[in-house]
Amino acid sequence: MITIYKPTKEEWIGLIKRPIITTESLNESISTVLKQVKDKGDVAVENYTSLFDGVQLKNFRVSKQEIEEATTSVSQEIKEAIKIAASNIKKFHQSQIIQEEKVETTEGVNCWRKSVGIEKVGLYIPGGTAPLFSTLLMLTIPAQLAGCKELILCTPCNKQGKVNEVVLYAAQYLGIDTIFKIGGAQAIAAMAYGTETVPQVYKIFGPGNQYVTKAKELVQAEGVAIDMPAGPSEVLVIADEVADADYIAADLLSQAEHGTDSQVVLVTTTRQKISEVTEALEKQLEELPRKDLAIQTLKNSLMIELSTIEECIAFSNAYAPEHLILNIENAEKYIDLVINAGSVFLGAYSCESAGDYASGTNHTLPTNGYAKSYSGVSVDSFVKKITFQKLTKQGLKNIGKTIEVMAEAEELIAHKNAVSIRLKKLSNE
Amino acid sequence: MITIYKPTKEEWIGLIKRPIITTESLNESISTVLKQVKDKGDVAVENYTSLFDGVQLKNFRVSKQEIEEATTSVSQEIKEAIKIAASNIKKFHQSQIIQEEKVETTEGVNCWRKSVGIEKVGLYIPGGTAPLFSTLLMLTIPAQLAGCKELILCTPCNKQGKVNEVVLYAAQYLGIDTIFKIGGAQAIAAMAYGTETVPQVYKIFGPGNQYVTKAKELVQAEGVAIDMPAGPSEVLVIADEVADADYIAADLLSQAEHGTDSQVVLVTTTRQKISEVTEALEKQLEELPRKDLAIQTLKNSLMIELSTIEECIAFSNAYAPEHLILNIENAEKYIDLVINAGSVFLGAYSCESAGDYASGTNHTLPTNGYAKSYSGVSVDSFVKKITFQKLTKQGLKNIGKTIEVMAEAEELIAHKNAVSIRLKKLSNE
């Protein structure tokens, strides 16, 4: 890891920069995929699945039988873990559903908001080496709590046409039965435009590779909503002198194993901690199956010494990490200093993997500094908040003049008339 | 207006379509503007302002003197109206700030969310014929309630280098003093990247013409957040047989005067109402200064007869209007049927202009069918909701096994280790 002692504020600017990932070159090829699927529907999806994933599918909807088979082959241990995690995720996300009160802003003028689930939602779960069934929990549970009526899932299959069985089991456990074994940009296109087989949705959620990300970006520009912009996963750990170096190393490695574009950052007030953690990393690395991946990531990662915890948090705010671990004494004391972060883990026992899987918080979080302006996924991500208003006759009389004056000042006379015509009739009553 | 009696569900598909606006051709020219401003800062902004707006600016920050001059020249009547509207907007948006409770999802596992204002926010207010100071209220008040620390405003000036004085007065009234007299794509670029004069922001809000819209779309793809995708304004009125045709006509016209790409739709259960409204429209049109604009809009607009109020609302849900007026008896009875709409106005006296200006609800709303997945602007738009979690030793013991099993099933062994290493030390305590 790259070690920097007491960098100046000017040096921070370089340190908070993420590796630049240019995907400009994908614009054309992914636009073509989108257009083909839009125009030719299922046929185009099948062709691309054959071309990119190397599998010929006759029917890309997962059958009941496939789901049943998955259910019987998943171990009881995994089923039990999914049950517990789902229960915690549900408990936490349920607390996000809050009935807002009506507000009488002026006598006779009542205004309120109502949350309504987005009707049609599409979830994407990548295939590949690690089958991210945990992400399926993180997206499905808030969607269901939000009241989304139609929930579909796209996830790629392997060359034998099979979808990972834990993903299928989790889908079945959660009650999703509209599952398509397609991936990549063609899956995003199918959900954005709809095909003969895949229903069109209004919002698309879920992580993916650069093709998926680019496809989501392009359909967003056409008005299909997406969860948030994507970037490599990252963690920033702030540690004081009492923090256990083994814990810090383990937390850094749990991020480093995600992929070589991941970022892990340690910021500490103690120079001694940097050497302790370096030693612990070396020891723990030896036993990791993804050791080579992790080593690569660590090469681009940072260990920074700063003077105070307050300064460490200021650096973290400038970096805006997806995950922030405050492995420090009295971590709660510093909560109000945290401005930019996706999810914050307080103290020695709140490791990132807790939030990744089972504590109940969502793990779909803003990366790449997006925590400066974006929130992680929550029930909010699956609803629209519609405003309602009801003016009584008296209510309109009370604010009518205000509306008339403002509309006239904006030179919108028909806006004014909509009030004037009513006030006139009311005055004749 | 185009009149359709009892269209079939198949015909709905055509009726809910908005005019297609292709802005593909702008990609290149607006990308150039963005790049120039990114590379050359103020100089590029000045050049484009000279080129596009025809004004040479030595200093494009609005001076204290200019703000003071505006304050003295705005009429008392307008000042009073702004005060009342701002007070109602504040009251309504204040109700959106809700402290969420901590949730103990498992014994020793505490999770919660905290809303933190986006630190740096940029507002754009178009210039042109109608000075939209009301939009400034609609964006600034929730931003301030959200706790955004830095709030800047860009709004173009006229050829004499002057910004509309009501806009300046409103900014001053609300406490914004960082105002730049620049517009168009160059203003969006300046806020997205920052220049020597204009600070960089994390999220950009506000309406604009096609150049502004395209610039917002392009910077969004680079990770700068924006309020929502843009489209022409629209209203859908549902009317029953007792609805006053004059009120309906006035509400339709208040939308029609926005511009020829606006859409106005009347859906009614009574054929008679269509002829009454047609007559009322003709009468009211005569007195409108923007008569020609409104006539153009009406030509592309719809009057539809359907059988029941339920069917009218189903049509509205398919259309997903920005504004929905339920000018029907017992409008409240139908609230739960409304799925897709930006803002809903109930009954005869809740005209759209009330929400446009002074009732307290926000008027920055999803157009173009985006109400299927987007909400209007609210305090939520200006915050990130950061999740926090604190696990005690016992908390980690309680969910440790679940995390280990799930991480292993996802083949993320370092994620598992972060828990195992802690559980091991704890078992030795």
mmCIF file of N, CA and C in Angstrom, chain A residues 62-159:
data_model
loop_
_atom_site.group_PDB
_atom_site.id
_atom_site.type_symbol
_atom_site.label_atom_id
_atom_site.label_comp_id
_atom_site.label_asym_id
_atom_site.label_seq_id
_atom_site.Cartn_x
_atom_site.Cartn_y
_atom_site.Cartn_z
ATOM 1 N N VAL A 62 -36.802 -18.444 -16.639
ATOM 2 C CA VAL A 62 -36.489 -19.572 -15.754
ATOM 3 C C VAL A 62 -37.799 -20.303 -15.434
ATOM 4 N N SER A 63 -37.771 -21.616 -15.566
ATOM 5 C CA SER A 63 -38.995 -22.398 -15.377
ATOM 6 C C SER A 63 -39.232 -22.702 -13.901
ATOM 7 N N LYS A 64 -40.469 -23.076 -13.609
ATOM 8 C CA LYS A 64 -40.818 -23.472 -12.236
ATOM 9 C C LYS A 64 -39.952 -24.629 -11.779
ATOM 10 N N GLN A 65 -39.710 -25.519 -12.718
ATOM 11 C CA GLN A 65 -38.915 -26.698 -12.378
ATOM 12 C C GLN A 65 -37.491 -26.308 -11.965
ATOM 13 N N GLU A 66 -36.908 -25.400 -12.711
ATOM 14 C CA GLU A 66 -35.553 -24.950 -12.362
ATOM 15 C C GLU A 66 -35.527 -24.333 -10.962
ATOM 16 N N ILE A 67 -36.572 -23.576 -10.664
ATOM 17 C CA ILE A 67 -36.632 -22.943 -9.341
ATOM 18 C C ILE A 67 -36.766 -24.014 -8.265
ATOM 19 N N GLU A 68 -37.604 -25.004 -8.534
ATOM 20 C CA GLU A 68 -37.793 -26.090 -7.561
ATOM 21 C C GLU A 68 -36.500 -26.869 -7.341
ATOM 22 N N GLU A 69 -35.812 -27.146 -8.406
ATOM 23 C CA GLU A 69 -34.543 -27.867 -8.293
ATOM 24 C C GLU A 69 -33.553 -27.109 -7.420
ATOM 25 N N ALA A 70 -33.495 -25.790 -7.641
ATOM 26 C CA ALA A 70 -32.582 -24.959 -6.850
ATOM 27 C C ALA A 70 -32.945 -25.066 -5.381
ATOM 28 N N THR A 71 -34.239 -25.011 -5.109
ATOM 29 C CA THR A 71 -34.715 -25.035 -3.732
ATOM 30 C C THR A 71 -34.273 -26.297 -3.007
ATOM 31 N N THR A 72 -34.281 -27.407 -3.710
ATOM 32 C CA THR A 72 -33.897 -28.643 -3.026
ATOM 33 C C THR A 72 -32.384 -28.769 -2.884
ATOM 34 N N SER A 73 -31.622 -28.127 -3.781
ATOM 35 C CA SER A 73 -30.175 -28.357 -3.723
ATOM 36 C C SER A 73 -29.419 -27.386 -2.821
ATOM 37 N N VAL A 74 -30.059 -26.284 -2.428
ATOM 38 C CA VAL A 74 -29.360 -25.336 -1.541
ATOM 39 C C VAL A 74 -29.350 -25.891 -0.118
ATOM 40 N N SER A 75 -28.219 -25.736 0.566
ATOM 41 C CA SER A 75 -28.079 -26.318 1.906
ATOM 42 C C SER A 75 -28.976 -25.619 2.923
ATOM 43 N N GLN A 76 -29.303 -26.369 3.950
ATOM 44 C CA GLN A 76 -30.140 -25.839 5.019
ATOM 45 C C GLN A 76 -29.454 -24.657 5.698
ATOM 46 N N GLU A 77 -28.138 -24.733 5.801
ATOM 47 C CA GLU A 77 -27.366 -23.675 6.454
ATOM 48 C C GLU A 77 -27.530 -22.341 5.719
ATOM 49 N N ILE A 78 -27.441 -22.407 4.391
ATOM 50 C CA ILE A 78 -27.604 -21.186 3.596
ATOM 51 C C ILE A 78 -29.042 -20.687 3.687
ATOM 52 N N LYS A 79 -29.978 -21.598 3.646
ATOM 53 C CA LYS A 79 -31.393 -21.193 3.760
ATOM 54 C C LYS A 79 -31.642 -20.463 5.077
ATOM 55 N N GLU A 80 -31.070 -21.004 6.137
ATOM 56 C CA GLU A 80 -31.258 -20.395 7.452
ATOM 57 C C GLU A 80 -30.629 -18.999 7.487
ATOM 58 N N ALA A 81 -29.435 -18.869 6.906
ATOM 59 C CA ALA A 81 -28.742 -17.571 6.880
ATOM 60 C C ALA A 81 -29.563 -16.547 6.091
ATOM 61 N N ILE A 82 -30.098 -16.977 4.964
ATOM 62 C CA ILE A 82 -30.916 -16.068 4.152
ATOM 63 C C ILE A 82 -32.141 -15.617 4.937
ATOM 64 N N LYS A 83 -32.706 -16.534 5.680
ATOM 65 C CA LYS A 83 -33.905 -16.211 6.461
ATOM 66 C C LYS A 83 -33.601 -15.136 7.508
ATOM 67 N N ILE A 84 -32.484 -15.301 8.199
ATOM 68 C CA ILE A 84 -32.113 -14.338 9.252
ATOM 69 C C ILE A 84 -31.764 -12.971 8.639
ATOM 70 N N ALA A 85 -30.950 -13.006 7.588
ATOM 71 C CA ALA A 85 -30.571 -11.747 6.932
ATOM 72 C C ALA A 85 -31.813 -11.026 6.421
ATOM 73 N N ALA A 86 -32.695 -11.774 5.755
ATOM 74 C CA ALA A 86 -33.906 -11.160 5.192
ATOM 75 C C ALA A 86 -34.751 -10.526 6.286
ATOM 76 N N SER A 87 -34.819 -11.205 7.409
ATOM 77 C CA SER A 87 -35.619 -10.682 8.513
ATOM 78 C C SER A 87 -35.041 -9.362 9.027
ATOM 79 N N ASN A 88 -33.711 -9.282 9.162
ATOM 80 C CA ASN A 88 -33.085 -8.035 9.623
ATOM 81 C C ASN A 88 -33.235 -6.914 8.592
ATOM 82 N N ILE A 89 -33.032 -7.268 7.344
ATOM 83 C CA ILE A 89 -33.171 -6.260 6.277
ATOM 84 C C ILE A 89 -34.600 -5.714 6.269
ATOM 85 N N LYS A 90 -35.543 -6.606 6.451
ATOM 86 C CA LYS A 90 -36.946 -6.178 6.464
ATOM 87 C C LYS A 90 -37.221 -5.252 7.643
ATOM 88 N N LYS A 91 -36.725 -5.637 8.812
ATOM 89 C CA LYS A 91 -36.953 -4.806 10.006
ATOM 90 C C LYS A 91 -36.412 -3.398 9.800
ATOM 91 N N PHE A 92 -35.179 -3.326 9.275
ATOM 92 C CA PHE A 92 -34.578 -1.995 9.120
ATOM 93 C C PHE A 92 -35.310 -1.172 8.071
ATOM 94 N N HIS A 93 -35.619 -1.773 6.952
ATOM 95 C CA HIS A 93 -36.242 -1.008 5.871
ATOM 96 C C HIS A 93 -37.696 -0.631 6.183
ATOM 97 N N GLN A 94 -38.321 -1.455 7.008
ATOM 98 C CA GLN A 94 -39.687 -1.131 7.422
ATOM 99 C C GLN A 94 -39.739 0.213 8.150
ATOM 100 N N SER A 95 -38.662 0.513 8.870
ATOM 101 C CA SER A 95 -38.639 1.755 9.645
ATOM 102 C C SER A 95 -38.563 2.980 8.741
ATOM 103 N N GLN A 96 -38.323 2.746 7.461
ATOM 104 C CA GLN A 96 -38.227 3.880 6.525
ATOM 105 C C GLN A 96 -39.592 4.292 5.986
ATOM 106 N N ILE A 97 -40.598 3.520 6.310
ATOM 107 C CA ILE A 97 -41.946 3.844 5.832
ATOM 108 C C ILE A 97 -42.627 4.707 6.876
ATOM 109 N N ILE A 98 -42.738 5.966 6.558
ATOM 110 C CA ILE A 98 -43.283 6.909 7.533
ATOM 111 C C ILE A 98 -44.450 7.659 6.901
ATOM 112 N N GLN A 99 -45.563 7.620 7.565
ATOM 113 C CA GLN A 99 -46.746 8.329 7.094
ATOM 114 C C GLN A 99 -46.555 9.817 7.394
ATOM 115 N N GLU A 100 -46.579 10.637 6.376
ATOM 116 C CA GLU A 100 -46.439 12.072 6.639
ATOM 117 C C GLU A 100 -47.804 12.689 6.936
ATOM 118 N N GLU A 101 -47.763 13.712 7.757
ATOM 119 C CA GLU A 101 -49.003 14.380 8.153
ATOM 120 C C GLU A 101 -49.474 15.363 7.093
ATOM 121 N N LYS A 102 -50.782 15.636 7.070
ATOM 122 C CA LYS A 102 -51.297 16.740 6.258
ATOM 123 C C LYS A 102 -50.854 18.050 6.905
ATOM 124 N N VAL A 103 -50.553 19.027 6.069
ATOM 125 C CA VAL A 103 -50.145 20.327 6.585
ATOM 126 C C VAL A 103 -51.135 21.374 6.088
ATOM 127 N N GLU A 104 -51.721 22.127 7.006
ATOM 128 C CA GLU A 104 -52.585 23.237 6.586
ATOM 129 C C GLU A 104 -51.691 24.467 6.521
ATOM 130 N N THR A 105 -51.216 24.780 5.321
ATOM 131 C CA THR A 105 -50.230 25.864 5.202
ATOM 132 C C THR A 105 -50.886 27.222 5.413
ATOM 133 N N THR A 106 -52.141 27.325 5.016
ATOM 134 C CA THR A 106 -52.950 28.520 5.227
ATOM 135 C C THR A 106 -54.343 27.972 5.525
ATOM 136 N N GLU A 107 -55.156 28.691 6.235
ATOM 137 C CA GLU A 107 -56.492 28.174 6.536
ATOM 138 C C GLU A 107 -57.204 27.772 5.242
ATOM 139 N N GLY A 108 -57.631 26.528 5.161
ATOM 140 C CA GLY A 108 -58.346 26.062 3.970
ATOM 141 C C GLY A 108 -57.437 25.538 2.872
ATOM 142 N N VAL A 109 -56.127 25.516 3.123
ATOM 143 C CA VAL A 109 -55.173 24.993 2.124
ATOM 144 C C VAL A 109 -54.425 23.808 2.753
ATOM 145 N N ASN A 110 -54.811 22.602 2.358
ATOM 146 C CA ASN A 110 -54.192 21.404 2.916
ATOM 147 C C ASN A 110 -53.305 20.705 1.906
ATOM 148 N N CYS A 111 -52.094 20.399 2.325
ATOM 149 C CA CYS A 111 -51.116 19.770 1.424
ATOM 150 C C CYS A 111 -50.519 18.552 2.116
ATOM 151 N N TRP A 112 -50.241 17.515 1.342
ATOM 152 C CA TRP A 112 -49.559 16.342 1.906
ATOM 153 C C TRP A 112 -48.892 15.530 0.808
ATOM 154 N N ARG A 113 -48.070 14.583 1.248
ATOM 155 C CA ARG A 113 -47.410 13.672 0.308
ATOM 156 C C ARG A 113 -47.832 12.246 0.595
ATOM 157 N N LYS A 114 -47.829 11.458 -0.445
ATOM 158 C CA LYS A 114 -48.161 10.044 -0.286
ATOM 159 C C LYS A 114 -47.136 9.241 -1.077
ATOM 160 N N SER A 115 -46.565 8.220 -0.436
ATOM 161 C CA SER A 115 -45.599 7.371 -1.124
ATOM 162 C C SER A 115 -46.339 6.271 -1.871
ATOM 163 N N VAL A 116 -46.041 6.145 -3.135
ATOM 164 C CA VAL A 116 -46.656 5.099 -3.950
ATOM 165 C C VAL A 116 -45.536 4.308 -4.623
ATOM 166 N N GLY A 117 -45.577 3.015 -4.489
ATOM 167 C CA GLY A 117 -44.540 2.173 -5.087
ATOM 168 C C GLY A 117 -44.476 2.339 -6.597
ATOM 169 N N ILE A 118 -43.262 2.340 -7.124
ATOM 170 C CA ILE A 118 -43.094 2.333 -8.582
ATOM 171 C C ILE A 118 -43.665 1.013 -9.088
ATOM 172 N N GLU A 119 -44.555 1.095 -10.062
ATOM 173 C CA GLU A 119 -45.316 -0.102 -10.450
ATOM 174 C C GLU A 119 -44.447 -1.245 -10.973
ATOM 175 N N LYS A 120 -43.526 -0.918 -11.880
ATOM 176 C CA LYS A 120 -42.754 -1.959 -12.557
ATOM 177 C C LYS A 120 -41.269 -1.710 -12.340
ATOM 178 N N VAL A 121 -40.621 -2.669 -11.719
ATOM 179 C CA VAL A 121 -39.223 -2.499 -11.357
ATOM 180 C C VAL A 121 -38.418 -3.707 -11.855
ATOM 181 N N GLY A 122 -37.246 -3.442 -12.392
ATOM 182 C CA GLY A 122 -36.377 -4.516 -12.862
ATOM 183 C C GLY A 122 -35.113 -4.607 -12.018
ATOM 184 N N LEU A 123 -34.758 -5.820 -11.631
ATOM 185 C CA LEU A 123 -33.541 -6.031 -10.849
ATOM 186 C C LEU A 123 -32.526 -6.772 -11.707
ATOM 187 N N TYR A 124 -31.271 -6.376 -11.579
ATOM 188 C CA TYR A 124 -30.208 -7.059 -12.294
ATOM 189 C C TYR A 124 -29.223 -7.627 -11.271
ATOM 190 N N ILE A 125 -28.942 -8.895 -11.372
ATOM 191 C CA ILE A 125 -27.936 -9.521 -10.505
ATOM 192 C C ILE A 125 -26.879 -10.157 -11.400
ATOM 193 N N PRO A 126 -25.626 -9.725 -11.255
ATOM 194 C CA PRO A 126 -24.587 -10.271 -12.139
ATOM 195 C C PRO A 126 -24.369 -11.755 -11.878
ATOM 196 N N GLY A 127 -23.881 -12.439 -12.869
ATOM 197 C CA GLY A 127 -23.487 -13.834 -12.681
ATOM 198 C C GLY A 127 -22.003 -13.843 -12.373
ATOM 199 N N GLY A 128 -21.262 -14.586 -13.145
ATOM 200 C CA GLY A 128 -19.817 -14.603 -12.957
ATOM 201 C C GLY A 128 -19.415 -15.419 -11.753
ATOM 202 N N THR A 129 -18.211 -15.133 -11.247
ATOM 203 C CA THR A 129 -17.654 -15.988 -10.208
ATOM 204 C C THR A 129 -18.498 -15.967 -8.925
ATOM 205 N N ALA A 130 -18.749 -14.783 -8.396
ATOM 206 C CA ALA A 130 -19.478 -14.721 -7.132
ATOM 207 C C ALA A 130 -20.954 -14.449 -7.391
ATOM 208 N N PRO A 131 -21.822 -15.374 -7.040
ATOM 209 C CA PRO A 131 -23.262 -15.180 -7.241
ATOM 210 C C PRO A 131 -23.830 -14.291 -6.143
ATOM 211 N N LEU A 132 -24.154 -13.039 -6.483
ATOM 212 C CA LEU A 132 -24.499 -12.072 -5.437
ATOM 213 C C LEU A 132 -25.965 -12.171 -5.009
ATOM 214 N N PHE A 133 -26.301 -13.274 -4.376
ATOM 215 C CA PHE A 133 -27.691 -13.406 -3.913
ATOM 216 C C PHE A 133 -28.002 -12.414 -2.809
ATOM 217 N N SER A 134 -26.967 -11.957 -2.093
ATOM 218 C CA SER A 134 -27.222 -10.959 -1.045
ATOM 219 C C SER A 134 -27.789 -9.670 -1.648
ATOM 220 N N THR A 135 -27.313 -9.320 -2.847
ATOM 221 C CA THR A 135 -27.831 -8.114 -3.508
ATOM 222 C C THR A 135 -29.305 -8.275 -3.865
ATOM 223 N N LEU A 136 -29.677 -9.496 -4.184
ATOM 224 C CA LEU A 136 -31.086 -9.744 -4.479
ATOM 225 C C LEU A 136 -31.956 -9.439 -3.257
ATOM 226 N N LEU A 137 -31.483 -9.824 -2.085
ATOM 227 C CA LEU A 137 -32.204 -9.489 -0.850
ATOM 228 C C LEU A 137 -32.285 -7.975 -0.667
ATOM 229 N N MET A 138 -31.149 -7.312 -0.897
ATOM 230 C CA MET A 138 -31.046 -5.868 -0.660
ATOM 231 C C MET A 138 -31.950 -5.055 -1.589
ATOM 232 N N LEU A 139 -32.270 -5.604 -2.742
ATOM 233 C CA LEU A 139 -33.122 -4.878 -3.693
ATOM 234 C C LEU A 139 -34.588 -5.304 -3.575
ATOM 235 N N THR A 140 -34.806 -6.597 -3.373
ATOM 236 C CA THR A 140 -36.186 -7.091 -3.386
ATOM 237 C C THR A 140 -36.969 -6.663 -2.151
ATOM 238 N N ILE A 141 -36.323 -6.735 -0.997
ATOM 239 C CA ILE A 141 -37.065 -6.451 0.238
ATOM 240 C C ILE A 141 -37.584 -5.010 0.287
ATOM 241 N N PRO A 142 -36.740 -4.004 0.021
ATOM 242 C CA PRO A 142 -37.317 -2.649 -0.007
ATOM 243 C C PRO A 142 -38.347 -2.453 -1.120
ATOM 244 N N ALA A 143 -38.152 -3.127 -2.253
ATOM 245 C CA ALA A 143 -39.132 -2.997 -3.352
ATOM 246 C C ALA A 143 -40.498 -3.514 -2.902
ATOM 247 N N GLN A 144 -40.486 -4.627 -2.211
ATOM 248 C CA GLN A 144 -41.754 -5.196 -1.754
ATOM 249 C C GLN A 144 -42.379 -4.337 -0.663
ATOM 250 N N LEU A 145 -41.546 -3.826 0.244
ATOM 251 C CA LEU A 145 -42.079 -2.938 1.284
ATOM 252 C C LEU A 145 -42.663 -1.668 0.663
ATOM 253 N N ALA A 146 -42.058 -1.229 -0.431
ATOM 254 C CA ALA A 146 -42.529 -0.001 -1.092
ATOM 255 C C ALA A 146 -43.858 -0.236 -1.805
ATOM 256 N N GLY A 147 -44.185 -1.490 -2.049
ATOM 257 C CA GLY A 147 -45.442 -1.782 -2.738
ATOM 258 C C GLY A 147 -45.314 -1.834 -4.248
ATOM 259 N N CYS A 148 -44.115 -2.079 -4.758
ATOM 260 C CA CYS A 148 -43.960 -2.238 -6.208
ATOM 261 C C CYS A 148 -44.765 -3.467 -6.643
ATOM 262 N N LYS A 149 -45.563 -3.300 -7.689
ATOM 263 C CA LYS A 149 -46.478 -4.386 -8.058
ATOM 264 C C LYS A 149 -45.800 -5.463 -8.891
ATOM 265 N N GLU A 150 -44.946 -5.019 -9.810
ATOM 266 C CA GLU A 150 -44.323 -5.988 -10.711
ATOM 267 C C GLU A 150 -42.810 -5.912 -10.525
ATOM 268 N N LEU A 151 -42.239 -7.060 -10.196
ATOM 269 C CA LEU A 151 -40.815 -7.107 -9.896
ATOM 270 C C LEU A 151 -40.223 -8.203 -10.758
ATOM 271 N N ILE A 152 -39.294 -7.848 -11.632
ATOM 272 C CA ILE A 152 -38.690 -8.889 -12.460
ATOM 273 C C ILE A 152 -37.184 -8.923 -12.220
ATOM 274 N N LEU A 153 -36.603 -10.063 -12.507
ATOM 275 C CA LEU A 153 -35.175 -10.263 -12.251
ATOM 276 C C LEU A 153 -34.489 -10.776 -13.513
ATOM 277 N N CYS A 154 -33.394 -10.127 -13.873
ATOM 278 C CA CYS A 154 -32.533 -10.650 -14.933
ATOM 279 C C CYS A 154 -31.188 -11.021 -14.326
ATOM 280 N N THR A 155 -30.721 -12.177 -14.648
ATOM 281 C CA THR A 155 -29.405 -12.629 -14.179
ATOM 282 C C THR A 155 -28.860 -13.628 -15.192
ATOM 283 N N PRO A 156 -27.594 -13.491 -15.560
ATOM 284 C CA PRO A 156 -27.087 -14.354 -16.635
ATOM 285 C C PRO A 156 -26.916 -15.808 -16.183
ATOM 286 N N CYS A 157 -26.969 -16.717 -17.131
ATOM 287 C CA CYS A 157 -26.748 -18.127 -16.824
ATOM 288 C C CYS A 157 -25.333 -18.509 -17.253
ATOM 289 N N ASN A 158 -24.930 -19.697 -16.878
ATOM 290 C CA ASN A 158 -23.629 -20.178 -17.332
ATOM 291 C C ASN A 158 -23.754 -20.814 -18.731
ATOM 292 N N LYS A 159 -22.685 -21.381 -19.215
ATOM 293 C CA LYS A 159 -22.681 -21.908 -20.587
ATOM 294 C C LYS A 159 -23.613 -23.100 -20.757
#
